[in-house]
Structures are given as C-alpha cells and as structure tokens.
Coordinates of C-alpha atoms (C1' of nucleotides) in Angstrom, one line a residue:
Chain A
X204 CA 33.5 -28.8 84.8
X205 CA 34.3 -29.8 81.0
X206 CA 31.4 -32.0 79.4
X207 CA 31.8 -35.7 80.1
X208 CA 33.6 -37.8 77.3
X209 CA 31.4 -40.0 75.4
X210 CA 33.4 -42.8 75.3
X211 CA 35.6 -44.9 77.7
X212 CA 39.6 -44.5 76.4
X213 CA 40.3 -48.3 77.2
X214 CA 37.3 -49.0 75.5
X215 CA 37.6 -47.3 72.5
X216 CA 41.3 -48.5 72.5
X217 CA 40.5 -52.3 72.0
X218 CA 37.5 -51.1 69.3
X219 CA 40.3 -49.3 67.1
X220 CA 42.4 -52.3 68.0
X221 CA 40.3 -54.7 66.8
X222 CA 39.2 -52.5 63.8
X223 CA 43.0 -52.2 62.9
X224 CA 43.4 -56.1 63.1
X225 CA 40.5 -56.9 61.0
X226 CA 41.1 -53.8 57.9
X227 CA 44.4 -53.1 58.1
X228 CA 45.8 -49.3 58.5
X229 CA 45.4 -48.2 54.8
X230 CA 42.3 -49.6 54.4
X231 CA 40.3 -48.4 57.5
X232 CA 39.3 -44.5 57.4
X233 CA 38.7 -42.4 59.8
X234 CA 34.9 -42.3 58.9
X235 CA 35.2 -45.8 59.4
X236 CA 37.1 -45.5 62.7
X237 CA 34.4 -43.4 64.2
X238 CA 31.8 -45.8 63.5
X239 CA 33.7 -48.8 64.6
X240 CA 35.1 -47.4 67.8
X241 CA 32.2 -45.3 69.2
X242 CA 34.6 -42.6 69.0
X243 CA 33.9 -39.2 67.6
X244 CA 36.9 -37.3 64.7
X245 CA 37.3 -34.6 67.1
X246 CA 38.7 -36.8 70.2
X247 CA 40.5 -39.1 67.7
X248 CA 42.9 -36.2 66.4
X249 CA 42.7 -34.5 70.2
X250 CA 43.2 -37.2 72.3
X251 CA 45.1 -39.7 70.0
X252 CA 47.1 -37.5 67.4
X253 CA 44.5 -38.5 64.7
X254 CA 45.0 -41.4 63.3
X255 CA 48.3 -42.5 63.2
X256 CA 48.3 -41.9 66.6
X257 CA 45.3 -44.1 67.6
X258 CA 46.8 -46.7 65.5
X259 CA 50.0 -46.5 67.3
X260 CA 47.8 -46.9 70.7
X261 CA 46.3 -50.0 69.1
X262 CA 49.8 -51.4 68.4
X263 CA 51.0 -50.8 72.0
X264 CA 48.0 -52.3 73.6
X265 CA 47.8 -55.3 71.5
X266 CA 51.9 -55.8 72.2
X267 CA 51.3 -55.1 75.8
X268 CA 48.4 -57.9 75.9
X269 CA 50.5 -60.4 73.9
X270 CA 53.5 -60.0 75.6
X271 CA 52.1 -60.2 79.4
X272 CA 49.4 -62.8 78.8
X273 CA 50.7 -65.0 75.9
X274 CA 54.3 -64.9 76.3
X275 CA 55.1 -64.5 79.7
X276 CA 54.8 -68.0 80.9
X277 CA 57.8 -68.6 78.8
X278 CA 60.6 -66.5 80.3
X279 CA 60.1 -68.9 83.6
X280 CA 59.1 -71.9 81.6
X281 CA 61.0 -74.3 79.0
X282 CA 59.9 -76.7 76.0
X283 CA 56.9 -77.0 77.2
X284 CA 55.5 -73.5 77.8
X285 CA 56.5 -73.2 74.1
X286 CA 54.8 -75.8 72.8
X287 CA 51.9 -74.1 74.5
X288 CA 52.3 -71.0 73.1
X289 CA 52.0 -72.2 70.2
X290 CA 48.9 -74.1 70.8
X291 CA 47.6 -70.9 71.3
X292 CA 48.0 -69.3 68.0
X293 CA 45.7 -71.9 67.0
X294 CA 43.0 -72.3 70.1
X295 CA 39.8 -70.5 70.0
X296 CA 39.6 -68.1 72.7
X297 CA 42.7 -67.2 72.8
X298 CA 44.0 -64.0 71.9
X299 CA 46.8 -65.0 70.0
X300 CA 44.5 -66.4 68.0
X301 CA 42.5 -65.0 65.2
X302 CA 41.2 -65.2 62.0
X303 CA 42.3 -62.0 61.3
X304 CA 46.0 -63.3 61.7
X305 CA 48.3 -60.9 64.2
X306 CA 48.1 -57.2 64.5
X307 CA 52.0 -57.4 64.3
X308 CA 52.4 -59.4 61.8
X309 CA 49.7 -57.6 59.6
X310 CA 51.2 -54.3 59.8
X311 CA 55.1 -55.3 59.2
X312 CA 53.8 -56.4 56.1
X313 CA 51.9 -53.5 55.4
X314 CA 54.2 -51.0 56.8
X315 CA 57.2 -52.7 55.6
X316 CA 57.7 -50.7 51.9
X317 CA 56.2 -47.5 53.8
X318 CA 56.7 -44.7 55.7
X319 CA 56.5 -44.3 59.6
X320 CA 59.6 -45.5 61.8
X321 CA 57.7 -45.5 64.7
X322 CA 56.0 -48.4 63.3
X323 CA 58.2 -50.0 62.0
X324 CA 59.6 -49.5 65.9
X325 CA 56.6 -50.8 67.5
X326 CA 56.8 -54.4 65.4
X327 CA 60.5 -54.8 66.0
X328 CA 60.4 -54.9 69.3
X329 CA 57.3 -57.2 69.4
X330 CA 59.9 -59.9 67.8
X331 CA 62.2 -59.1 70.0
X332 CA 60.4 -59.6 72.5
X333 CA 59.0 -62.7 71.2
X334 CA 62.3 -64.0 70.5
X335 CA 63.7 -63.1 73.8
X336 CA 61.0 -65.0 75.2
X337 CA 62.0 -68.1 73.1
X338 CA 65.5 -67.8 74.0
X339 CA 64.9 -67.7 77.8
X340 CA 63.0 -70.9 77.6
X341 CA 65.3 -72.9 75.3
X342 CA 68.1 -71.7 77.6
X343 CA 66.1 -72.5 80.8
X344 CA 65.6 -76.5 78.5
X345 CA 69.2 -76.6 78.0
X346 CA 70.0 -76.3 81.6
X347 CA 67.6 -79.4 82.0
X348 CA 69.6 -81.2 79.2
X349 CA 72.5 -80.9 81.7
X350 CA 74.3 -78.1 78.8
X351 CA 74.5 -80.9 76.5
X352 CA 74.1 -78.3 74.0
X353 CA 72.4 -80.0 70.9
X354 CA 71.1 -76.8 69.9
X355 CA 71.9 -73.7 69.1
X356 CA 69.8 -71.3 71.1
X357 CA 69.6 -68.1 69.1
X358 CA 69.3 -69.5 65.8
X359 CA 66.7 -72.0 67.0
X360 CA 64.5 -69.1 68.5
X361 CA 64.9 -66.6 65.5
X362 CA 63.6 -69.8 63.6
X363 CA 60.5 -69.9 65.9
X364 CA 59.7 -66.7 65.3
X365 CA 59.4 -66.7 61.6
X366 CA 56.9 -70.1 62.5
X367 CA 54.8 -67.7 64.3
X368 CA 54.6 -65.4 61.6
X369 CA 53.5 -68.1 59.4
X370 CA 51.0 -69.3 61.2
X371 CA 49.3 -65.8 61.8
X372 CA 49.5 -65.6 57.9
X373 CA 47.8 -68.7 57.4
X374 CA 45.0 -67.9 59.4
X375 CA 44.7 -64.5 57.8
X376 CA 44.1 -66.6 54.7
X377 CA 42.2 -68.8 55.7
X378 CA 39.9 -66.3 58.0
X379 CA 40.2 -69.2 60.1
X380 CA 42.1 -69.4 63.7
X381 CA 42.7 -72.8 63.7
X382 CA 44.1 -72.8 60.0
X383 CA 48.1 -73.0 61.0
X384 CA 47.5 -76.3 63.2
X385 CA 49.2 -77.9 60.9
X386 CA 52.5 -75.7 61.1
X387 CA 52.1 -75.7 65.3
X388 CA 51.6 -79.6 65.2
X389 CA 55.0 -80.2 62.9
X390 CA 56.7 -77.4 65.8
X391 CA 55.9 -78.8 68.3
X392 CA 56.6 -82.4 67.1
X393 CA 60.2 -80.9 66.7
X394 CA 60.6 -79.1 70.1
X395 CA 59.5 -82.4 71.7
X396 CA 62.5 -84.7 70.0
X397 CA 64.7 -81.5 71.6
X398 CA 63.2 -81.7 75.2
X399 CA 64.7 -83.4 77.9
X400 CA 62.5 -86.3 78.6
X401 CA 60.4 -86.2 81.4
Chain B
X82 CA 48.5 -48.3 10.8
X83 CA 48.3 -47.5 14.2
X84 CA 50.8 -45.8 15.8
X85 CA 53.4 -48.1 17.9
X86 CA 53.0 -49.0 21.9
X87 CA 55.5 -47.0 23.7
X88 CA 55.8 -50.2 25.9
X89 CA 56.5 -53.6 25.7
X90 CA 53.6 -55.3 27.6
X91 CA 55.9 -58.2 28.9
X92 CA 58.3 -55.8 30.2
X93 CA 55.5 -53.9 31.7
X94 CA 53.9 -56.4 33.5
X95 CA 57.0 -57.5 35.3
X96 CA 57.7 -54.1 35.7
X97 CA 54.1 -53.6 37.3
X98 CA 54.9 -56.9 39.3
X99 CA 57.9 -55.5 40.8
X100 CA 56.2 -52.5 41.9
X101 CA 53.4 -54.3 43.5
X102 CA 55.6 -55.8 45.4
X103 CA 57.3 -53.6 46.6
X104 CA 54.6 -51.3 47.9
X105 CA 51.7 -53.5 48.0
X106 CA 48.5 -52.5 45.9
X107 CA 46.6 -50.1 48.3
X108 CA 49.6 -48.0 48.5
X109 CA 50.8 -48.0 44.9
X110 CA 48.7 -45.3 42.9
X111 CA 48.2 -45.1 39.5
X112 CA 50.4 -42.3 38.8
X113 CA 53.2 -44.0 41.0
X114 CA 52.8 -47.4 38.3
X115 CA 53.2 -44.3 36.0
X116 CA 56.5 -43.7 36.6
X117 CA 58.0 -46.9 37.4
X118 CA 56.6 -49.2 34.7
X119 CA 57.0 -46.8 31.8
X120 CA 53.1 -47.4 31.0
X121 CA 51.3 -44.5 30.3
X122 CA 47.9 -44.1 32.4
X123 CA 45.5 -44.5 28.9
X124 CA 47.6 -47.7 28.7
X125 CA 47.1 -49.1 32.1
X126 CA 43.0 -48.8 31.8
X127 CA 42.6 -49.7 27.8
X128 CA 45.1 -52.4 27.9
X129 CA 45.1 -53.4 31.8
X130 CA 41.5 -52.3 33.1
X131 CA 42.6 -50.0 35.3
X132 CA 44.6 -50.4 38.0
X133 CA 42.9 -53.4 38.9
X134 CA 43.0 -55.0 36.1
X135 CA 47.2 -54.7 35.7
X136 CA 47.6 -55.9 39.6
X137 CA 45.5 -59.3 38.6
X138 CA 48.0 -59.8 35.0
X139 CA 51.1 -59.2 38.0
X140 CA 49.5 -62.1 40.0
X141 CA 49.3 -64.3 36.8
X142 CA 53.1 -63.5 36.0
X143 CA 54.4 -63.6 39.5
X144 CA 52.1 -67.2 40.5
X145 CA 53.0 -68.5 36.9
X146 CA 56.8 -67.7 37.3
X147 CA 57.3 -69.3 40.4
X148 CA 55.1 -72.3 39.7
X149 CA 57.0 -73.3 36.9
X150 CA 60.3 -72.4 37.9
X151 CA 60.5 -73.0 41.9
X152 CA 58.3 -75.5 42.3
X153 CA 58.6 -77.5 39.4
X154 CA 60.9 -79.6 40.4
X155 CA 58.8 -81.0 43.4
X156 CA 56.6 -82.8 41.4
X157 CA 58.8 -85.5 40.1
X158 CA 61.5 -85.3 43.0
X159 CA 61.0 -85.8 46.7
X160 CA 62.5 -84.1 49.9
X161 CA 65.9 -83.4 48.4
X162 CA 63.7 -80.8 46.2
X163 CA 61.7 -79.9 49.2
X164 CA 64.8 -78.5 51.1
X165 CA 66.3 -77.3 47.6
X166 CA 62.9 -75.2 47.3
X167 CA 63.4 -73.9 51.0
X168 CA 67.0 -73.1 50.4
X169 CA 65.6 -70.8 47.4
X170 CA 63.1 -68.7 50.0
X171 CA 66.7 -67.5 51.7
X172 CA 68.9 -67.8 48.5
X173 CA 69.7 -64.4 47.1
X174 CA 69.4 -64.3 43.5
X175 CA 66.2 -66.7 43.9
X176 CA 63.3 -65.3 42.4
X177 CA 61.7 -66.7 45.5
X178 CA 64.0 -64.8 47.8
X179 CA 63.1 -61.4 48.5
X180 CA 63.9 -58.2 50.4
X181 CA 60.0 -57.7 49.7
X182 CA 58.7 -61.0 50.7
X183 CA 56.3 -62.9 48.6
X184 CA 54.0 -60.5 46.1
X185 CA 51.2 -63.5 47.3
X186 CA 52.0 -62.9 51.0
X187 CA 51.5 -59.2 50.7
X188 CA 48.4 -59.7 48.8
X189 CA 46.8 -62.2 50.8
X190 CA 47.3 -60.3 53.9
X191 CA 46.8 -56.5 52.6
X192 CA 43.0 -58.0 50.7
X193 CA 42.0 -60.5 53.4
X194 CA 39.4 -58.6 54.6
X195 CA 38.5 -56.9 51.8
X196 CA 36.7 -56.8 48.3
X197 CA 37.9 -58.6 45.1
X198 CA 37.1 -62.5 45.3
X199 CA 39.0 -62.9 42.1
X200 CA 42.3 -61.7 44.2
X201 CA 41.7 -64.0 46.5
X202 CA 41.4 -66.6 44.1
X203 CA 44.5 -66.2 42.5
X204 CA 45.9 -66.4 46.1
X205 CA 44.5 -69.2 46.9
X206 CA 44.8 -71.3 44.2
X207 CA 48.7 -70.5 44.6
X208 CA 48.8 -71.9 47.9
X209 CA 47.1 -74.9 46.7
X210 CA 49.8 -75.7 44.0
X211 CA 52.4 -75.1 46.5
X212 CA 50.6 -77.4 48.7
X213 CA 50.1 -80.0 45.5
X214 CA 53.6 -80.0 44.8
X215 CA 54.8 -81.0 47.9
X216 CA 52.1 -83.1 48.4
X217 CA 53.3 -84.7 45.8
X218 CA 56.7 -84.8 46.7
X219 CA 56.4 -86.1 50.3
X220 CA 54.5 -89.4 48.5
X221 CA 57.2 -89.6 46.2
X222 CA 59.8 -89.9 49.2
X223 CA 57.2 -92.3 50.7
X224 CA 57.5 -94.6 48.2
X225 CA 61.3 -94.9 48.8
X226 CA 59.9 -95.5 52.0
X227 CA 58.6 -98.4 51.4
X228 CA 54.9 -97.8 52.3
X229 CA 56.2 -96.9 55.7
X230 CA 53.8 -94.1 56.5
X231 CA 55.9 -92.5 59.3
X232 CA 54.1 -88.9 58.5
X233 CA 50.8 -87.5 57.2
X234 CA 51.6 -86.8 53.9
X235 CA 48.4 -83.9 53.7
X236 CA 49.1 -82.3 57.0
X237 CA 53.3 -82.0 56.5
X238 CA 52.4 -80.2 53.6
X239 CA 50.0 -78.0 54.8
X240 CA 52.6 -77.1 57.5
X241 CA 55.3 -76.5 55.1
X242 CA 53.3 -74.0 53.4
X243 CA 52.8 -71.7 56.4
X244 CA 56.1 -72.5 57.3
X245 CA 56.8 -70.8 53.4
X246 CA 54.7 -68.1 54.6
X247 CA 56.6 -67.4 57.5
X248 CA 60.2 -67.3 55.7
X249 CA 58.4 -64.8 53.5
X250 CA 57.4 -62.5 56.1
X251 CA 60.5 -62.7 57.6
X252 CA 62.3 -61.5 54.9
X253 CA 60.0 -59.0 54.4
X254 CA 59.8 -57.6 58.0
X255 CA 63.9 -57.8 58.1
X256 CA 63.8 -56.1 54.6
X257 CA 66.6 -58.8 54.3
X258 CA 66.2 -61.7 51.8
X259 CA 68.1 -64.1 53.7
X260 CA 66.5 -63.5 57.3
X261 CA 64.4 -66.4 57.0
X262 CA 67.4 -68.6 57.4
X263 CA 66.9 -69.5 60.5
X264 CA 63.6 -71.0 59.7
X265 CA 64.4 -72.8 56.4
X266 CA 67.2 -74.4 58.3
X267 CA 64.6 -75.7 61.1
X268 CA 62.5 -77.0 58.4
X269 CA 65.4 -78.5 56.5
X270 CA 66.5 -80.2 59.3
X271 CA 63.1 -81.5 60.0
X272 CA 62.6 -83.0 56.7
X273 CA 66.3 -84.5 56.8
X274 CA 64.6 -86.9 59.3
X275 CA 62.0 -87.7 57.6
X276 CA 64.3 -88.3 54.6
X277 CA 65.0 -92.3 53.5
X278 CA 68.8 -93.1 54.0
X279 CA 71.0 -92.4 51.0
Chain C
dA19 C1' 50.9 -36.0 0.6
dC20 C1' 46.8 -37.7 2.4
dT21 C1' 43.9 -40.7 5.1
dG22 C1' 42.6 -44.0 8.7
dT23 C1' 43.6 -46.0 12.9
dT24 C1' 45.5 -46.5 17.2
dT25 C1' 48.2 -44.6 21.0
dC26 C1' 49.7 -40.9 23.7
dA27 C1' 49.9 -36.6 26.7
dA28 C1' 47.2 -33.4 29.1
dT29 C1' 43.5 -32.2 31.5
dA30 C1' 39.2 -32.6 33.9
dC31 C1' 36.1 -35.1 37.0
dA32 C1' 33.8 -36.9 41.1
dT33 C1' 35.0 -39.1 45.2
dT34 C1' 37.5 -40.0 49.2
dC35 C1' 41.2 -39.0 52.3
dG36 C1' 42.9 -37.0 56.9
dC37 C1' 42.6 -32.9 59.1
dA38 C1' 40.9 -28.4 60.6
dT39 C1' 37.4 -25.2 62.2
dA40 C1' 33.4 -23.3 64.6
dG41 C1' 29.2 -23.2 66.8
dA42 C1' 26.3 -26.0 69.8
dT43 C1' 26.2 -28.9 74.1
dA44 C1' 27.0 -30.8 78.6
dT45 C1' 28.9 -30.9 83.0
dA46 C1' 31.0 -28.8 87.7
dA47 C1' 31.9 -25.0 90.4
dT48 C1' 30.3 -20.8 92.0
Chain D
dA262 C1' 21.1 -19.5 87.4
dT263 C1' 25.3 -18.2 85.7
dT264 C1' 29.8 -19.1 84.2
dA265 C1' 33.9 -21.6 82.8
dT266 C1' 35.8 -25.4 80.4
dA267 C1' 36.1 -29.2 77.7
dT268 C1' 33.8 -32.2 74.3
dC269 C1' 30.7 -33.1 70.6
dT270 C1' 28.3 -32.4 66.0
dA271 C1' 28.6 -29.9 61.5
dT272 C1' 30.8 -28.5 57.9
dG273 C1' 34.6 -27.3 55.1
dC274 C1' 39.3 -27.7 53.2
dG275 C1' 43.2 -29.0 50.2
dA276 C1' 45.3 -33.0 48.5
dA277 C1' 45.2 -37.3 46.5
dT278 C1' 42.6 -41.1 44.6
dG279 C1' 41.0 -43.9 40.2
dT280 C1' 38.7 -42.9 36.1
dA281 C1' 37.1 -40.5 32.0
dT282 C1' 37.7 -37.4 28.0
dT283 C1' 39.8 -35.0 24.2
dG284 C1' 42.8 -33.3 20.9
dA285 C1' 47.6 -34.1 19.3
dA286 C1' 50.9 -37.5 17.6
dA287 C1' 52.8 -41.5 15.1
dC288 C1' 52.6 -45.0 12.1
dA289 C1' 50.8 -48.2 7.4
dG290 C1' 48.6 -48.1 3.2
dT291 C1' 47.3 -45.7 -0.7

DNA sequence: ACTGTTTCAATACATTCGCATAGATATAAT
DNA sequence: ATTATATCTATGCGAATGTATTGAAACAGT
C-alpha cells in the first residue's frame, strides 16, 4: 500500500558509487548526492543511515564487484592470471580501471588521518583480499616451478599490492585509465622472469 | 615600529606542512591550523592568503625539501641512487618515509577532481622532477652500459614513479612508515638486474 | 611619555554542512 | 471512494566552515 520508491536501490547504489569514486567522501554533499544519484535526502538518511551509510553501501558494492569480477580468476589461476589483472587496471572498459583511480585506494587515503573504523574496516579487507588473491596464485606458480621456491610468496604479494595502489594513484593523476601502463608493463616484465616457462 | 610576529614563518610553514599531512587539506580547518602551527588566524590570511594560500607555501616547502634532499642525488648518480632513494620511501627517519604517506600523494588524490589548477600544478610538476631525476639516472647507468639499451629509459621511469606512489600509499594505508617494504624491495631487486656488473 | 605602525585576540558574518521535521503525495487493500 | 501506510518535497535547525572586522596590544623612534 506505501507509495512506490522513486528510485531503484541497486541503481542508486552504483550512482553514489560512482559519485564517491569521482569526488571523494569530504568533498561530495549530500545536496550533491541527491542530484547525482536520483535519490531524494529523505531515503538517503531512511534507507541508508545518511550518508555515511550510503557511502559505506558504495564501498561494499564496489569491493564486492572487484573482488568477484576482477580478482577471482586468480585464486584458480597463477602468473598469468596476474599479469592479467594487472592489465586490467590499465584497459578501458574495465572496471578496475578508471581515471578516477580506485574507490579503495581513494578513501584509505582520505580516511586514513580520520575518523570512522568501519572504513577504515571496509579498505582493509579489500587488501586482504587482494593479497590473498596474489598469494593463491603465486603459490598455485610455485607448485608449477616444482617448489623450487625462488620466491618468497607473502612478501612477493604484499609487494604487488602496493603496485596496484600505485597505479590507481597514477591514474587519479593523470585522470587517465591507461596512465599506470608503465608501472603494469615493468610488473608484469618481472612476474614473467618468475613464471615457469611454458 | 611594529609590534613583533608571534611566529616564526619558517617554523610555521613546516609546522602548517606537517599538519597538512597529516589530515589532508579538506579536513584540516582553519581553527585546527590554529592550534597546531602556533599562527594566529589574522596571520594565516594577511601573511598566507587564507587557508589556501598557507596549503600552497606547504607544497613549496614539502616539493622543495624533498627535491633537493632525496632526490638530488639521482641526477649525477645512477641505480645505486635509485634503490638508495627507494630504501628512503621505507627508511624511518627519511623525510620521505612516512606514517602519513606523501603530503603530494594525499594532495593529488584528495584535489583530483576538484578546483585549484595551481594545486595541481605544484603536483604535477613534482612528479615530473621525480620522473627527471631518474630519467636522468637510468641514462647515466646506460652509459656504463655501454650504449646497450636493454630498457626504455622514459617508460622505467615513468613506472618507478607510480611504483613511488604506491610505497606512499602503503605507508599511509598501514599508518606504518616502513609497510612499503615489500614493494621497494621488488623494485630494488628489479633495478639490481638492470644494474651494470660492479 | 607620546606617537605611529603593525600584529594580535575576539567577535561577527554569510555560507554550507548533515540531519531532522512535517505536510503533501502516491499507491494497495478494503 | 475511503483508508492506511510509506515515501516524497519543503523547510528549518544547530554546528562548523572560511573570511572579514575592530579595538586592544606591543614594539621603535622621537
């Protein structure tokens, strides 16, 4: 019986994402939010907790995105899945991509003198996860390598991580997706002396 | 005749520098720089312009201080001061190395897609000296090379200065001034192979 | 001492912030 | 049609923002 929403959730979801990626948390009011999103103040503080809490939304949907469609190929995969996940942080089209850097990325920084431990929450376990992901796939390589262990595993993905960071940063810079080629190229180049040969 | 400054402007500039960093610009008010720089708020607009105005003479210090001191050496050296400048992202005690990251990181992120052109000038013509400098290192180890052009002297160094971006954010995220580590020590290695024999 | 000049401390100001409230609005069930 | 319920549009609120103003304060020269 209750009148209709005006906007889709999912929707408006991915239009605060998106909002989020390109202003930043600080910088994006809620006036702005409404405008952006299609969504009206009321239903932001009622059906997200206001703004925080829509941000928060934003955060898990872009990890959620990332995670299943970007990094997932890895846990199965070795070298070469990583090589092209990192391709994609520099590919038009896809999501990792952006010249707006990484949702992640942007807010640790952001976030990272500040307040709110559930953020701070929410980013931390988007590395983790991003490392675990490395880490599965560098063990899955060294299995190929026959354990000739030439590598240390951990170090070698916590390394990786901070590359994707970069990247995402340069990017952001250079409002340009394809700016951290450069980075991704000299990875890569690495990761392929380290893979067993095919 | 006047009566005397209760500040020394060096002092307060570093002190304004420090701050910045910390807490990034959007989130640092005026009456916050009150308090931890000592400079009264006539001060900050009469002397400064504003808060503005005392943000950009913290980019001048902070760009100026690590140009002459971190990356100085680069010019005339090769990729023994490469890796020496990497070591100093991760080496407490630094002025590179940072539980805060890189004052140039935060900015460019936090002002990427916003207003002043004239802060992102001063970020990007910091990038481009750090880029410069080990541009000019990398031909300098060339030349011990022997004209050998194993690598693209332009693109490394474009790499190497997300890959600097990425040890900053590291630290940053980790609130840890050493949590880049991992990374410097990929890049390290890298560059160790690229290196002409001792 | 007095004066001139500059800086300082205190306050006020307009604007914006996120949030809260309340009356109007739109649907489904009766 | 009427009613119930939830959402939307409007407006308002206190707090905080950066900036501006103004009278007191502190020095050098006379």
């Amino acid at each position: 019986m209750p009148r209709p929403k005006s906007y889709d959730r999912q929707e408006a979801i991915e239009k605060a994402c998106i909002a989020f990626w390109q202003h930043g948390f600080q910088a994006l009011g809620v006036r702005g939010l409404e405008q952006q999103t299609g969504i009206n103040q009321f239903a932001i503080r009622s059906e997200f907790g206001g703004k925080e809490g829509l941000f928060l939304e934003a955060l898990h949907y872009y990890s959620k995105a990332a995670i299943t469609h970007e990094m997932a190929p890895m846990k199965t995969g070795a070298i070469p899945e990583i090589i092209a996940f990192f391709d994609g942080l520099v590919t038009p089209g896809s999501m990792t991509s952006s010249p707006y850097g990484c949702l992640m990325v942007n807010t640790g920084v952001e976030n990272a003198r500040i307040k709110s431990p559930v953020l701070a929450d929410v980013t931390a376990q988007y590395w983790a996860a991003l490392n675990d992901h490395f880490v599965r796939a560098l063990e899955n390589e060294q299995k190929l390598l026959k354990n000739q262990a030439i590598f240390d595993v951990e170090d070698l993905a916590t390394g990786l991580v901070s590359a994707v960071m970069g990247i995402h940063v340069q990017n952001r810079q250079q409002q340009d997706e394809t700016a951290g080629r450069a980075l991704v190229n000299l990875i890569c180049n690495f990761l392929d002396n380290l893979k067993a040969p095919t």
